[in-house]
Every structure is written in structure tokens, then in C-alpha cells.
mmCIF file of N, CA and C in Angstrom:
data_model
loop_
_atom_site.group_PDB
_atom_site.id
_atom_site.type_symbol
_atom_site.label_atom_id
_atom_site.label_comp_id
_atom_site.label_asym_id
_atom_site.label_seq_id
_atom_site.Cartn_x
_atom_site.Cartn_y
_atom_site.Cartn_z
ATOM 1 N N UNK A 587 114.252 46.418 129.097
ATOM 2 C CA UNK A 587 114.451 45.718 130.344
ATOM 3 C C UNK A 587 114.408 46.652 131.537
ATOM 4 N N UNK A 588 114.943 47.852 131.373
ATOM 5 C CA UNK A 588 114.985 48.793 132.488
ATOM 6 C C UNK A 588 113.583 49.222 132.900
ATOM 7 N N UNK A 589 112.711 49.499 131.929
ATOM 8 C CA UNK A 589 111.342 49.933 132.253
ATOM 9 C C UNK A 589 110.609 48.855 133.030
ATOM 10 N N UNK A 590 110.733 47.610 132.585
ATOM 11 C CA UNK A 590 110.060 46.510 133.286
ATOM 12 C C UNK A 590 110.617 46.358 134.700
ATOM 13 N N UNK A 591 111.917 46.488 134.843
ATOM 14 C CA UNK A 591 112.553 46.394 136.155
ATOM 15 C C UNK A 591 112.023 47.473 137.079
ATOM 16 N N UNK A 592 111.878 48.692 136.563
ATOM 17 C CA UNK A 592 111.350 49.792 137.371
ATOM 18 C C UNK A 592 109.913 49.526 137.794
ATOM 19 N N UNK A 593 109.102 49.029 136.882
ATOM 20 C CA UNK A 593 107.716 48.710 137.221
ATOM 21 C C UNK A 593 107.639 47.597 138.267
ATOM 22 N N UNK A 594 108.490 46.594 138.134
ATOM 23 C CA UNK A 594 108.522 45.505 139.113
ATOM 24 C C UNK A 594 108.931 46.010 140.490
ATOM 25 N N UNK A 595 109.901 46.920 140.537
ATOM 26 C CA UNK A 595 110.353 47.468 141.818
ATOM 27 C C UNK A 595 109.252 48.266 142.487
ATOM 28 N N UNK A 596 108.564 49.091 141.732
ATOM 29 C CA UNK A 596 107.471 49.891 142.290
ATOM 30 C C UNK A 596 106.351 48.990 142.788
ATOM 31 N N UNK A 597 106.045 47.959 142.049
ATOM 32 C CA UNK A 597 104.993 47.026 142.449
ATOM 33 C C UNK A 597 105.368 46.265 143.713
ATOM 34 N N UNK A 598 106.619 45.852 143.809
ATOM 35 C CA UNK A 598 107.083 45.110 144.983
ATOM 36 C C UNK A 598 106.993 45.959 146.246
ATOM 37 N N UNK A 599 107.183 47.252 146.132
ATOM 38 C CA UNK A 599 107.186 48.138 147.291
ATOM 39 C C UNK A 599 105.802 48.630 147.689
ATOM 40 N N UNK A 600 104.835 48.602 146.786
ATOM 41 C CA UNK A 600 103.521 49.200 147.037
ATOM 42 C C UNK A 600 102.771 48.539 148.191
ATOM 43 N N UNK A 601 103.026 47.280 148.470
ATOM 44 C CA UNK A 601 102.337 46.587 149.560
ATOM 45 C C UNK A 601 102.624 47.165 150.937
ATOM 46 N N UNK A 602 103.671 47.959 151.073
ATOM 47 C CA UNK A 602 104.026 48.561 152.355
ATOM 48 C C UNK A 602 103.104 49.724 152.729
ATOM 49 N N UNK A 603 102.226 50.114 151.832
ATOM 50 C CA UNK A 603 101.374 51.283 152.066
ATOM 51 C C UNK A 603 100.282 51.035 153.102
ATOM 52 N N UNK A 604 99.764 49.847 153.179
ATOM 53 C CA UNK A 604 98.589 49.575 154.013
ATOM 54 C C UNK A 604 98.751 49.983 155.480
ATOM 55 N N UNK A 605 99.795 49.581 156.192
ATOM 56 C CA UNK A 605 99.872 49.991 157.601
ATOM 57 C C UNK A 605 100.033 51.506 157.777
ATOM 58 N N UNK A 606 100.659 52.152 156.816
ATOM 59 C CA UNK A 606 100.816 53.602 156.903
ATOM 60 C C UNK A 606 99.473 54.288 156.723
ATOM 61 N N UNK A 607 98.660 53.782 155.802
ATOM 62 C CA UNK A 607 97.318 54.338 155.609
ATOM 63 C C UNK A 607 96.445 54.096 156.836
ATOM 64 N N UNK A 608 96.566 52.933 157.427
ATOM 65 C CA UNK A 608 95.803 52.660 158.658
ATOM 66 C C UNK A 608 96.162 53.660 159.749
ATOM 67 N N UNK A 609 97.437 53.943 159.892
ATOM 68 C CA UNK A 609 97.878 54.918 160.904
ATOM 69 C C UNK A 609 97.341 56.314 160.590
ATOM 70 N N UNK A 610 97.347 56.709 159.318
ATOM 71 C CA UNK A 610 96.829 58.026 158.928
ATOM 72 C C UNK A 610 95.334 58.123 159.214
ATOM 73 N N UNK A 611 94.612 57.066 158.955
ATOM 74 C CA UNK A 611 93.169 57.059 159.217
ATOM 75 C C UNK A 611 92.903 57.135 160.712
ATOM 76 N N UNK A 612 93.736 56.486 161.506
ATOM 77 C CA UNK A 612 93.538 56.526 162.963
ATOM 78 C C UNK A 612 93.811 57.922 163.532
ATOM 79 N N UNK A 613 94.579 58.738 162.801
ATOM 80 C CA UNK A 613 94.847 60.115 163.240
ATOM 81 C C UNK A 613 93.795 61.108 162.738
ATOM 82 N N UNK A 614 92.811 60.633 162.029
ATOM 83 C CA UNK A 614 91.761 61.492 161.477
ATOM 84 C C UNK A 614 91.072 62.272 162.592
ATOM 85 N N UNK A 615 90.917 63.576 162.374
ATOM 86 C CA UNK A 615 90.282 64.465 163.350
ATOM 87 C C UNK A 615 88.955 64.974 162.796
ATOM 88 N N UNK A 616 88.018 65.347 163.676
ATOM 89 C CA UNK A 616 86.753 65.904 163.182
ATOM 90 C C UNK A 616 86.953 67.118 162.266
ATOM 91 N N UNK A 617 87.999 67.872 162.478
ATOM 92 C CA UNK A 617 88.257 69.036 161.626
ATOM 93 C C UNK A 617 88.667 68.640 160.202
ATOM 94 N N UNK A 618 89.073 67.386 160.000
ATOM 95 C CA UNK A 618 89.441 66.909 158.667
ATOM 96 C C UNK A 618 88.214 66.547 157.824
ATOM 97 N N UNK A 619 87.100 66.283 158.484
ATOM 98 C CA UNK A 619 85.931 65.756 157.785
ATOM 99 C C UNK A 619 85.335 66.700 156.741
ATOM 100 N N UNK A 620 85.200 68.003 156.993
ATOM 101 C CA UNK A 620 84.619 68.855 155.943
ATOM 102 C C UNK A 620 85.393 68.792 154.615
ATOM 103 N N UNK A 621 86.695 68.806 154.671
ATOM 104 C CA UNK A 621 87.494 68.722 153.450
ATOM 105 C C UNK A 621 87.326 67.390 152.741
ATOM 106 N N UNK A 622 87.168 66.341 153.505
ATOM 107 C CA UNK A 622 86.986 65.013 152.924
ATOM 108 C C UNK A 622 85.625 64.914 152.256
ATOM 109 N N UNK A 623 84.593 65.445 152.911
ATOM 110 C CA UNK A 623 83.227 65.318 152.412
ATOM 111 C C UNK A 623 82.955 66.257 151.239
ATOM 112 N N UNK A 624 83.479 67.474 151.298
ATOM 113 C CA UNK A 624 83.152 68.490 150.294
ATOM 114 C C UNK A 624 83.856 68.287 148.961
ATOM 115 N N UNK A 625 85.020 67.703 148.959
ATOM 116 C CA UNK A 625 85.791 67.545 147.726
ATOM 117 C C UNK A 625 85.534 66.165 147.127
ATOM 118 N N UNK A 626 85.481 66.111 145.811
ATOM 119 C CA UNK A 626 85.211 64.833 145.160
ATOM 120 C C UNK A 626 86.332 63.818 145.383
ATOM 121 N N UNK A 627 87.525 64.313 145.682
ATOM 122 C CA UNK A 627 88.647 63.422 145.994
ATOM 123 C C UNK A 627 89.215 63.736 147.377
ATOM 124 N N UNK A 628 88.337 64.155 148.275
ATOM 125 C CA UNK A 628 88.762 64.599 149.601
ATOM 126 C C UNK A 628 89.479 63.545 150.421
ATOM 127 N N UNK A 629 88.995 62.321 150.373
ATOM 128 C CA UNK A 629 89.647 61.258 151.144
ATOM 129 C C UNK A 629 91.044 60.960 150.587
ATOM 130 N N UNK A 630 91.150 60.963 149.276
ATOM 131 C CA UNK A 630 92.449 60.727 148.642
ATOM 132 C C UNK A 630 93.421 61.847 148.995
ATOM 133 N N UNK A 631 92.941 63.093 148.936
ATOM 134 C CA UNK A 631 93.798 64.219 149.296
ATOM 135 C C UNK A 631 94.215 64.146 150.764
ATOM 136 N N UNK A 632 93.288 63.759 151.639
ATOM 137 C CA UNK A 632 93.625 63.618 153.058
ATOM 138 C C UNK A 632 94.753 62.595 153.230
ATOM 139 N N UNK A 633 94.608 61.447 152.596
ATOM 140 C CA UNK A 633 95.626 60.406 152.734
ATOM 141 C C UNK A 633 96.971 60.861 152.163
ATOM 142 N N UNK A 634 96.935 61.552 151.035
ATOM 143 C CA UNK A 634 98.192 62.025 150.442
ATOM 144 C C UNK A 634 98.870 63.026 151.375
ATOM 145 N N UNK A 635 98.096 63.944 151.955
ATOM 146 C CA UNK A 635 98.678 64.951 152.850
ATOM 147 C C UNK A 635 99.143 64.340 154.166
ATOM 148 N N UNK A 636 98.353 63.434 154.716
ATOM 149 C CA UNK A 636 98.661 62.921 156.050
ATOM 150 C C UNK A 636 99.642 61.750 156.043
ATOM 151 N N UNK A 637 99.743 61.052 154.932
ATOM 152 C CA UNK A 637 100.598 59.868 154.901
ATOM 153 C C UNK A 637 101.671 59.916 153.829
ATOM 154 N N UNK A 638 101.619 60.917 152.950
ATOM 155 C CA UNK A 638 102.532 60.953 151.803
ATOM 156 C C UNK A 638 104.002 60.935 152.173
ATOM 157 N N UNK A 639 104.411 61.796 153.102
ATOM 158 C CA UNK A 639 105.832 61.865 153.470
ATOM 159 C C UNK A 639 106.285 60.575 154.154
ATOM 160 N N UNK A 640 105.457 60.055 155.050
ATOM 161 C CA UNK A 640 105.805 58.805 155.739
ATOM 162 C C UNK A 640 105.869 57.648 154.751
ATOM 163 N N UNK A 641 104.929 57.633 153.835
ATOM 164 C CA UNK A 641 104.905 56.577 152.828
ATOM 165 C C UNK A 641 106.140 56.660 151.928
ATOM 166 N N UNK A 642 106.521 57.869 151.541
ATOM 167 C CA UNK A 642 107.728 58.042 150.733
ATOM 168 C C UNK A 642 108.947 57.512 151.484
ATOM 169 N N UNK A 643 109.046 57.863 152.767
ATOM 170 C CA UNK A 643 110.166 57.400 153.574
ATOM 171 C C UNK A 643 110.207 55.889 153.729
ATOM 172 N N UNK A 644 109.042 55.263 153.799
ATOM 173 C CA UNK A 644 108.992 53.807 153.935
ATOM 174 C C UNK A 644 109.252 53.102 152.610
ATOM 175 N N UNK A 645 108.766 53.680 151.525
ATOM 176 C CA UNK A 645 108.906 53.023 150.233
ATOM 177 C C UNK A 645 110.308 53.164 149.642
ATOM 178 N N UNK A 646 110.941 54.294 149.875
ATOM 179 C CA UNK A 646 112.223 54.564 149.212
ATOM 180 C C UNK A 646 113.273 53.474 149.466
ATOM 181 N N UNK A 647 113.513 53.062 150.715
ATOM 182 C CA UNK A 647 114.515 52.003 150.904
ATOM 183 C C UNK A 647 114.109 50.681 150.243
ATOM 184 N N UNK A 648 112.809 50.391 150.254
ATOM 185 C CA UNK A 648 112.344 49.160 149.608
ATOM 186 C C UNK A 648 112.564 49.223 148.101
ATOM 187 N N UNK A 649 112.277 50.376 147.525
ATOM 188 C CA UNK A 649 112.481 50.541 146.093
ATOM 189 C C UNK A 649 113.970 50.487 145.759
ATOM 190 N N UNK A 650 114.800 51.120 146.586
ATOM 191 C CA UNK A 650 116.246 51.055 146.344
ATOM 192 C C UNK A 650 116.740 49.609 146.375
ATOM 193 N N UNK A 651 116.272 48.842 147.359
ATOM 194 C CA UNK A 651 116.679 47.424 147.426
ATOM 195 C C UNK A 651 116.162 46.658 146.215
ATOM 196 N N UNK A 652 114.911 46.918 145.838
ATOM 197 C CA UNK A 652 114.341 46.214 144.692
ATOM 198 C C UNK A 652 115.077 46.579 143.409
ATOM 199 N N UNK A 653 115.380 47.860 143.237
ATOM 200 C CA UNK A 653 116.118 48.277 142.039
ATOM 201 C C UNK A 653 117.491 47.613 141.993
ATOM 202 N N UNK A 654 118.117 47.495 143.148
ATOM 203 C CA UNK A 654 119.412 46.822 143.199
ATOM 204 C C UNK A 654 119.290 45.345 142.896
ATOM 205 N N UNK A 655 118.341 44.665 143.537
ATOM 206 C CA UNK A 655 118.222 43.211 143.350
ATOM 207 C C UNK A 655 117.686 42.846 141.966
ATOM 208 N N UNK A 656 116.895 43.727 141.374
ATOM 209 C CA UNK A 656 116.374 43.455 140.030
ATOM 210 C C UNK A 656 117.345 43.862 138.927
ATOM 211 N N UNK A 657 118.451 44.503 139.318
ATOM 212 C CA UNK A 657 119.483 44.833 138.344
ATOM 213 C C UNK A 657 119.350 46.197 137.691
ATOM 214 N N UNK A 658 118.418 47.025 138.134
ATOM 215 C CA UNK A 658 118.245 48.341 137.512
ATOM 216 C C UNK A 658 119.469 49.217 137.719
ATOM 217 N N UNK A 659 120.022 49.182 138.928
ATOM 218 C CA UNK A 659 121.191 50.020 139.192
ATOM 219 C C UNK A 659 122.396 49.558 138.384
ATOM 220 N N UNK A 660 122.566 48.251 138.244
ATOM 221 C CA UNK A 660 123.702 47.782 137.437
ATOM 222 C C UNK A 660 123.477 48.125 135.964
ATOM 223 N N UNK A 661 122.228 48.076 135.502
ATOM 224 C CA UNK A 661 121.945 48.488 134.124
ATOM 225 C C UNK A 661 122.253 49.973 133.939
ATOM 226 N N UNK A 662 121.882 50.776 134.933
ATOM 227 C CA UNK A 662 122.167 52.208 134.876
ATOM 228 C C UNK A 662 123.673 52.457 134.886
ATOM 229 N N UNK A 663 124.397 51.707 135.713
ATOM 230 C CA UNK A 663 125.855 51.844 135.754
ATOM 231 C C UNK A 663 126.473 51.500 134.400
ATOM 232 N N UNK A 664 125.967 50.453 133.758
ATOM 233 C CA UNK A 664 126.477 50.068 132.432
ATOM 234 C C UNK A 664 126.211 51.169 131.407
ATOM 235 N N UNK A 665 125.012 51.723 131.454
ATOM 236 C CA UNK A 665 124.686 52.825 130.547
ATOM 237 C C UNK A 665 125.584 54.029 130.820
ATOM 238 N N UNK A 666 125.855 54.282 132.083
ATOM 239 C CA UNK A 666 126.690 55.416 132.467
ATOM 240 C C UNK A 666 128.117 55.301 131.974
ATOM 241 N N UNK A 667 128.622 54.069 131.884
ATOM 242 C CA UNK A 667 129.988 53.861 131.394
ATOM 243 C C UNK A 667 130.115 54.234 129.920
ATOM 244 N N UNK A 668 129.038 54.001 129.188
ATOM 245 C CA UNK A 668 129.122 54.257 127.750
ATOM 246 C C UNK A 668 128.556 55.616 127.355
ATOM 247 N N UNK A 669 127.889 56.287 128.286
ATOM 248 C CA UNK A 669 127.273 57.575 127.938
ATOM 249 C C UNK A 669 127.452 58.558 129.083
ATOM 250 N N UNK A 670 128.402 59.465 128.943
ATOM 251 C CA UNK A 670 128.612 60.493 129.958
ATOM 252 C C UNK A 670 127.442 61.453 130.036
ATOM 253 N N UNK A 671 126.566 61.377 129.061
ATOM 254 C CA UNK A 671 125.398 62.239 129.020
ATOM 255 C C UNK A 671 124.484 62.004 130.222
ATOM 256 N N UNK A 672 124.462 60.777 130.748
ATOM 257 C CA UNK A 672 123.604 60.471 131.896
ATOM 258 C C UNK A 672 123.925 61.358 133.084
ATOM 259 N N UNK A 673 125.195 61.449 133.423
ATOM 260 C CA UNK A 673 125.599 62.254 134.577
ATOM 261 C C UNK A 673 125.306 63.727 134.344
ATOM 262 N N UNK A 674 125.576 64.205 133.149
ATOM 263 C CA UNK A 674 125.318 65.619 132.881
ATOM 264 C C UNK A 674 123.828 65.925 132.854
ATOM 265 N N UNK A 675 122.989 64.921 132.606
ATOM 266 C CA UNK A 675 121.541 65.107 132.608
ATOM 267 C C UNK A 675 120.948 64.902 134.002
ATOM 268 N N UNK A 676 121.801 64.582 134.976
ATOM 269 C CA UNK A 676 121.320 64.397 136.343
ATOM 270 C C UNK A 676 120.729 63.026 136.600
ATOM 271 N N UNK A 677 121.032 62.077 135.747
ATOM 272 C CA UNK A 677 120.517 60.717 135.929
ATOM 273 C C UNK A 677 121.525 59.942 136.764
ATOM 274 N N UNK A 678 121.089 59.573 137.955
ATOM 275 C CA UNK A 678 121.952 58.873 138.902
ATOM 276 C C UNK A 678 121.116 57.830 139.638
ATOM 277 N N UNK A 679 121.765 57.066 140.476
ATOM 278 C CA UNK A 679 121.041 56.095 141.296
ATOM 279 C C UNK A 679 120.019 56.811 142.178
ATOM 280 N N UNK A 680 120.433 57.921 142.787
ATOM 281 C CA UNK A 680 119.520 58.668 143.655
ATOM 282 C C UNK A 680 118.324 59.193 142.866
ATOM 283 N N UNK A 681 118.581 59.771 141.712
ATOM 284 C CA UNK A 681 117.489 60.314 140.894
ATOM 285 C C UNK A 681 116.560 59.201 140.435
ATOM 286 N N UNK A 682 117.108 58.062 140.070
ATOM 287 C CA UNK A 682 116.291 56.933 139.639
ATOM 288 C C UNK A 682 115.422 56.433 140.790
ATOM 289 N N UNK A 683 116.026 56.246 141.971
ATOM 290 C CA UNK A 683 115.262 55.788 143.132
ATOM 291 C C UNK A 683 114.169 56.761 143.517
ATOM 292 N N UNK A 684 114.483 58.045 143.494
ATOM 293 C CA UNK A 684 113.495 59.078 143.822
ATOM 294 C C UNK A 684 112.351 59.065 142.811
ATOM 295 N N UNK A 685 112.686 58.954 141.539
ATOM 296 C CA UNK A 685 111.678 58.954 140.482
ATOM 297 C C UNK A 685 110.742 57.749 140.596
ATOM 298 N N UNK A 686 111.317 56.572 140.817
ATOM 299 C CA UNK A 686 110.484 55.371 140.935
ATOM 300 C C UNK A 686 109.596 55.460 142.171
ATOM 301 N N UNK A 687 110.129 55.991 143.272
ATOM 302 C CA UNK A 687 109.330 56.155 144.484
ATOM 303 C C UNK A 687 108.158 57.101 144.225
ATOM 304 N N UNK A 688 108.423 58.224 143.561
ATOM 305 C CA UNK A 688 107.351 59.175 143.259
ATOM 306 C C UNK A 688 106.326 58.575 142.311
ATOM 307 N N UNK A 689 106.781 57.806 141.337
ATOM 308 C CA UNK A 689 105.850 57.152 140.418
ATOM 309 C C UNK A 689 104.994 56.117 141.149
ATOM 310 N N UNK A 690 105.605 55.389 142.061
ATOM 311 C CA UNK A 690 104.844 54.407 142.842
ATOM 312 C C UNK A 690 103.781 55.109 143.677
ATOM 313 N N UNK A 691 104.148 56.210 144.318
ATOM 314 C CA UNK A 691 103.176 56.967 145.114
ATOM 315 C C UNK A 691 102.065 57.521 144.239
ATOM 316 N N UNK A 692 102.411 58.059 143.089
ATOM 317 C CA UNK A 692 101.383 58.557 142.177
ATOM 318 C C UNK A 692 100.432 57.447 141.768
ATOM 319 N N UNK A 693 100.966 56.264 141.506
ATOM 320 C CA UNK A 693 100.124 55.120 141.144
ATOM 321 C C UNK A 693 99.211 54.700 142.279
ATOM 322 N N UNK A 694 99.749 54.675 143.484
ATOM 323 C CA UNK A 694 98.944 54.306 144.650
ATOM 324 C C UNK A 694 97.801 55.297 144.833
ATOM 325 N N UNK A 695 98.110 56.597 144.776
ATOM 326 C CA UNK A 695 97.072 57.603 144.993
ATOM 327 C C UNK A 695 96.101 57.691 143.819
ATOM 328 N N UNK A 696 96.543 57.379 142.630
ATOM 329 C CA UNK A 696 95.615 57.322 141.486
ATOM 330 C C UNK A 696 94.611 56.189 141.687
ATOM 331 N N UNK A 697 95.100 55.047 142.133
ATOM 332 C CA UNK A 697 94.212 53.913 142.401
ATOM 333 C C UNK A 697 93.208 54.271 143.494
ATOM 334 N N UNK A 698 93.699 54.860 144.573
ATOM 335 C CA UNK A 698 92.811 55.247 145.674
ATOM 336 C C UNK A 698 91.768 56.256 145.190
ATOM 337 N N UNK A 699 92.207 57.231 144.388
ATOM 338 C CA UNK A 699 91.272 58.222 143.845
ATOM 339 C C UNK A 699 90.206 57.583 142.982
ATOM 340 N N UNK A 700 90.576 56.598 142.193
ATOM 341 C CA UNK A 700 89.602 55.874 141.376
ATOM 342 C C UNK A 700 88.590 55.124 142.223
ATOM 343 N N UNK A 701 89.070 54.496 143.288
ATOM 344 C CA UNK A 701 88.168 53.785 144.198
ATOM 345 C C UNK A 701 87.239 54.762 144.911
ATOM 346 N N UNK A 702 87.794 55.907 145.311
ATOM 347 C CA UNK A 702 86.964 56.918 145.971
ATOM 348 C C UNK A 702 85.887 57.415 145.012
ATOM 349 N N UNK A 703 86.236 57.670 143.765
ATOM 350 C CA UNK A 703 85.262 58.136 142.776
ATOM 351 C C UNK A 703 84.170 57.092 142.565
ATOM 352 N N UNK A 704 84.563 55.829 142.510
ATOM 353 C CA UNK A 704 83.579 54.749 142.327
ATOM 354 C C UNK A 704 82.624 54.690 143.511
ATOM 355 N N UNK A 705 83.159 54.799 144.717
ATOM 356 C CA UNK A 705 82.319 54.759 145.919
ATOM 357 C C UNK A 705 81.379 55.957 145.994
ATOM 358 N N UNK A 706 81.879 57.124 145.636
ATOM 359 C CA UNK A 706 81.041 58.326 145.671
ATOM 360 C C UNK A 706 79.956 58.281 144.603
ATOM 361 N N UNK A 707 80.251 57.686 143.459
ATOM 362 C CA UNK A 707 79.276 57.602 142.372
ATOM 363 C C UNK A 707 78.130 56.659 142.703
ATOM 364 N N UNK A 708 78.400 55.638 143.498
ATOM 365 C CA UNK A 708 77.371 54.649 143.816
ATOM 366 C C UNK A 708 77.561 54.141 145.242
ATOM 367 N N UNK A 709 77.303 54.991 146.242
ATOM 368 C CA UNK A 709 77.550 54.568 147.624
ATOM 369 C C UNK A 709 76.646 53.414 148.063
ATOM 370 N N UNK A 710 75.418 53.384 147.592
ATOM 371 C CA UNK A 710 74.503 52.303 147.981
ATOM 372 C C UNK A 710 74.972 50.984 147.383
ATOM 373 N N UNK A 711 75.339 50.998 146.116
ATOM 374 C CA UNK A 711 75.827 49.779 145.474
ATOM 375 C C UNK A 711 77.081 49.256 146.139
ATOM 376 N N UNK A 712 77.962 50.157 146.530
ATOM 377 C CA UNK A 712 79.189 49.750 147.212
ATOM 378 C C UNK A 712 78.883 49.135 148.560
ATOM 379 N N UNK A 713 77.927 49.731 149.276
ATOM 380 C CA UNK A 713 77.530 49.199 150.576
ATOM 381 C C UNK A 713 76.866 47.833 150.424
ATOM 382 N N UNK A 714 76.026 47.678 149.393
ATOM 383 C CA UNK A 714 75.380 46.385 149.155
ATOM 384 C C UNK A 714 76.422 45.310 148.859
ATOM 385 N N UNK A 715 77.438 45.662 148.057
ATOM 386 C CA UNK A 715 78.501 44.697 147.744
ATOM 387 C C UNK A 715 79.261 44.298 148.987
ATOM 388 N N UNK A 716 79.539 45.251 149.862
ATOM 389 C CA UNK A 716 80.248 44.974 151.105
ATOM 390 C C UNK A 716 79.405 44.094 152.019
ATOM 391 N N UNK A 717 78.135 44.456 152.177
ATOM 392 C CA UNK A 717 77.251 43.665 153.028
ATOM 393 C C UNK A 717 77.039 42.269 152.471
ATOM 394 N N UNK A 718 76.895 42.171 151.148
ATOM 395 C CA UNK A 718 76.734 40.863 150.524
ATOM 396 C C UNK A 718 77.943 39.975 150.783
ATOM 397 N N UNK A 719 79.133 40.559 150.688
ATOM 398 C CA UNK A 719 80.356 39.807 150.954
ATOM 399 C C UNK A 719 80.457 39.360 152.407
ATOM 400 N N UNK A 720 80.002 40.209 153.327
ATOM 401 C CA UNK A 720 80.034 39.865 154.742
ATOM 402 C C UNK A 720 79.026 38.765 155.074
ATOM 403 N N UNK A 721 77.863 38.850 154.452
ATOM 404 C CA UNK A 721 76.824 37.863 154.729
ATOM 405 C C UNK A 721 77.137 36.487 154.157
ATOM 406 N N UNK A 722 77.915 36.428 153.093
ATOM 407 C CA UNK A 722 78.283 35.135 152.493
ATOM 408 C C UNK A 722 79.272 34.396 153.373
ATOM 409 N N UNK A 723 80.062 35.118 154.176
ATOM 410 C CA UNK A 723 81.083 34.479 155.005
ATOM 411 C C UNK A 723 80.537 34.006 156.277
#
């Protein structure tokens, strides 16, 4: 139950990434372009560097609320009552929230990296799909 709760919390918070990414893209400078173009995951790395800290700050409170409302923290508290090993291992509400936030960010950037790789592998096909979608509307 705890694993599913953690996955649900990370998923619930991931939607907050879009406006932060838009802001990072709007801050893009010409000096950023060589790194983006030369590296196979340059755009993903740019977004992680330019938006990662802000995204972490925005996601963490959402994940904490989700973990609380989904019962993860109460499950952790119950486990803590029966196993003092949790505290000695450094497992706490803060550590859990931090871990889920980092996992959510890793998932977001993995997805972005996959999309970037797909676009780089077939830029013409991606452009045709985009244009086809625009022309149908």
C-alpha cells in the first residue's frame, strides 16, 4: 500500500511542472544554445539545470500534502511505532517527502529525455506529426 501511495503522490504533483518549464524556456539565452544542440540530451540537461531547484521547491509541498492525504505519513507513523529501526535508519517524514520529490523529478526528466531522444532521432517525422495535427484542427 505504501508504494502505491507514493506513486500516486508523485503523479498528483507532476502536473505542476509545466509552468515552471515554460518560465525556464523563456529565460533561454543564446549562450545556452551550443550546449543544447551539441549534447544528445542537451535540452533535458538545460531544463534540469535551469528549472530543477524551482521545480523541487514547487513539488515538495504538493507531495507532502499528497502523502498526508493519501495516508503515507500515517502508515509511516504506524510502522515507526512498531519498529524503532526506522528512526535509526533515517527514515522520517522529511526523508520520505524528499525521496518522493526526487523520484518524481527523476521521472519527469526521464520522460523529457525520452521525448528529446525521439525528436532528435526523427526530427522530420516529428515535425510532420505536429503539422498534421495543426492542419486537422
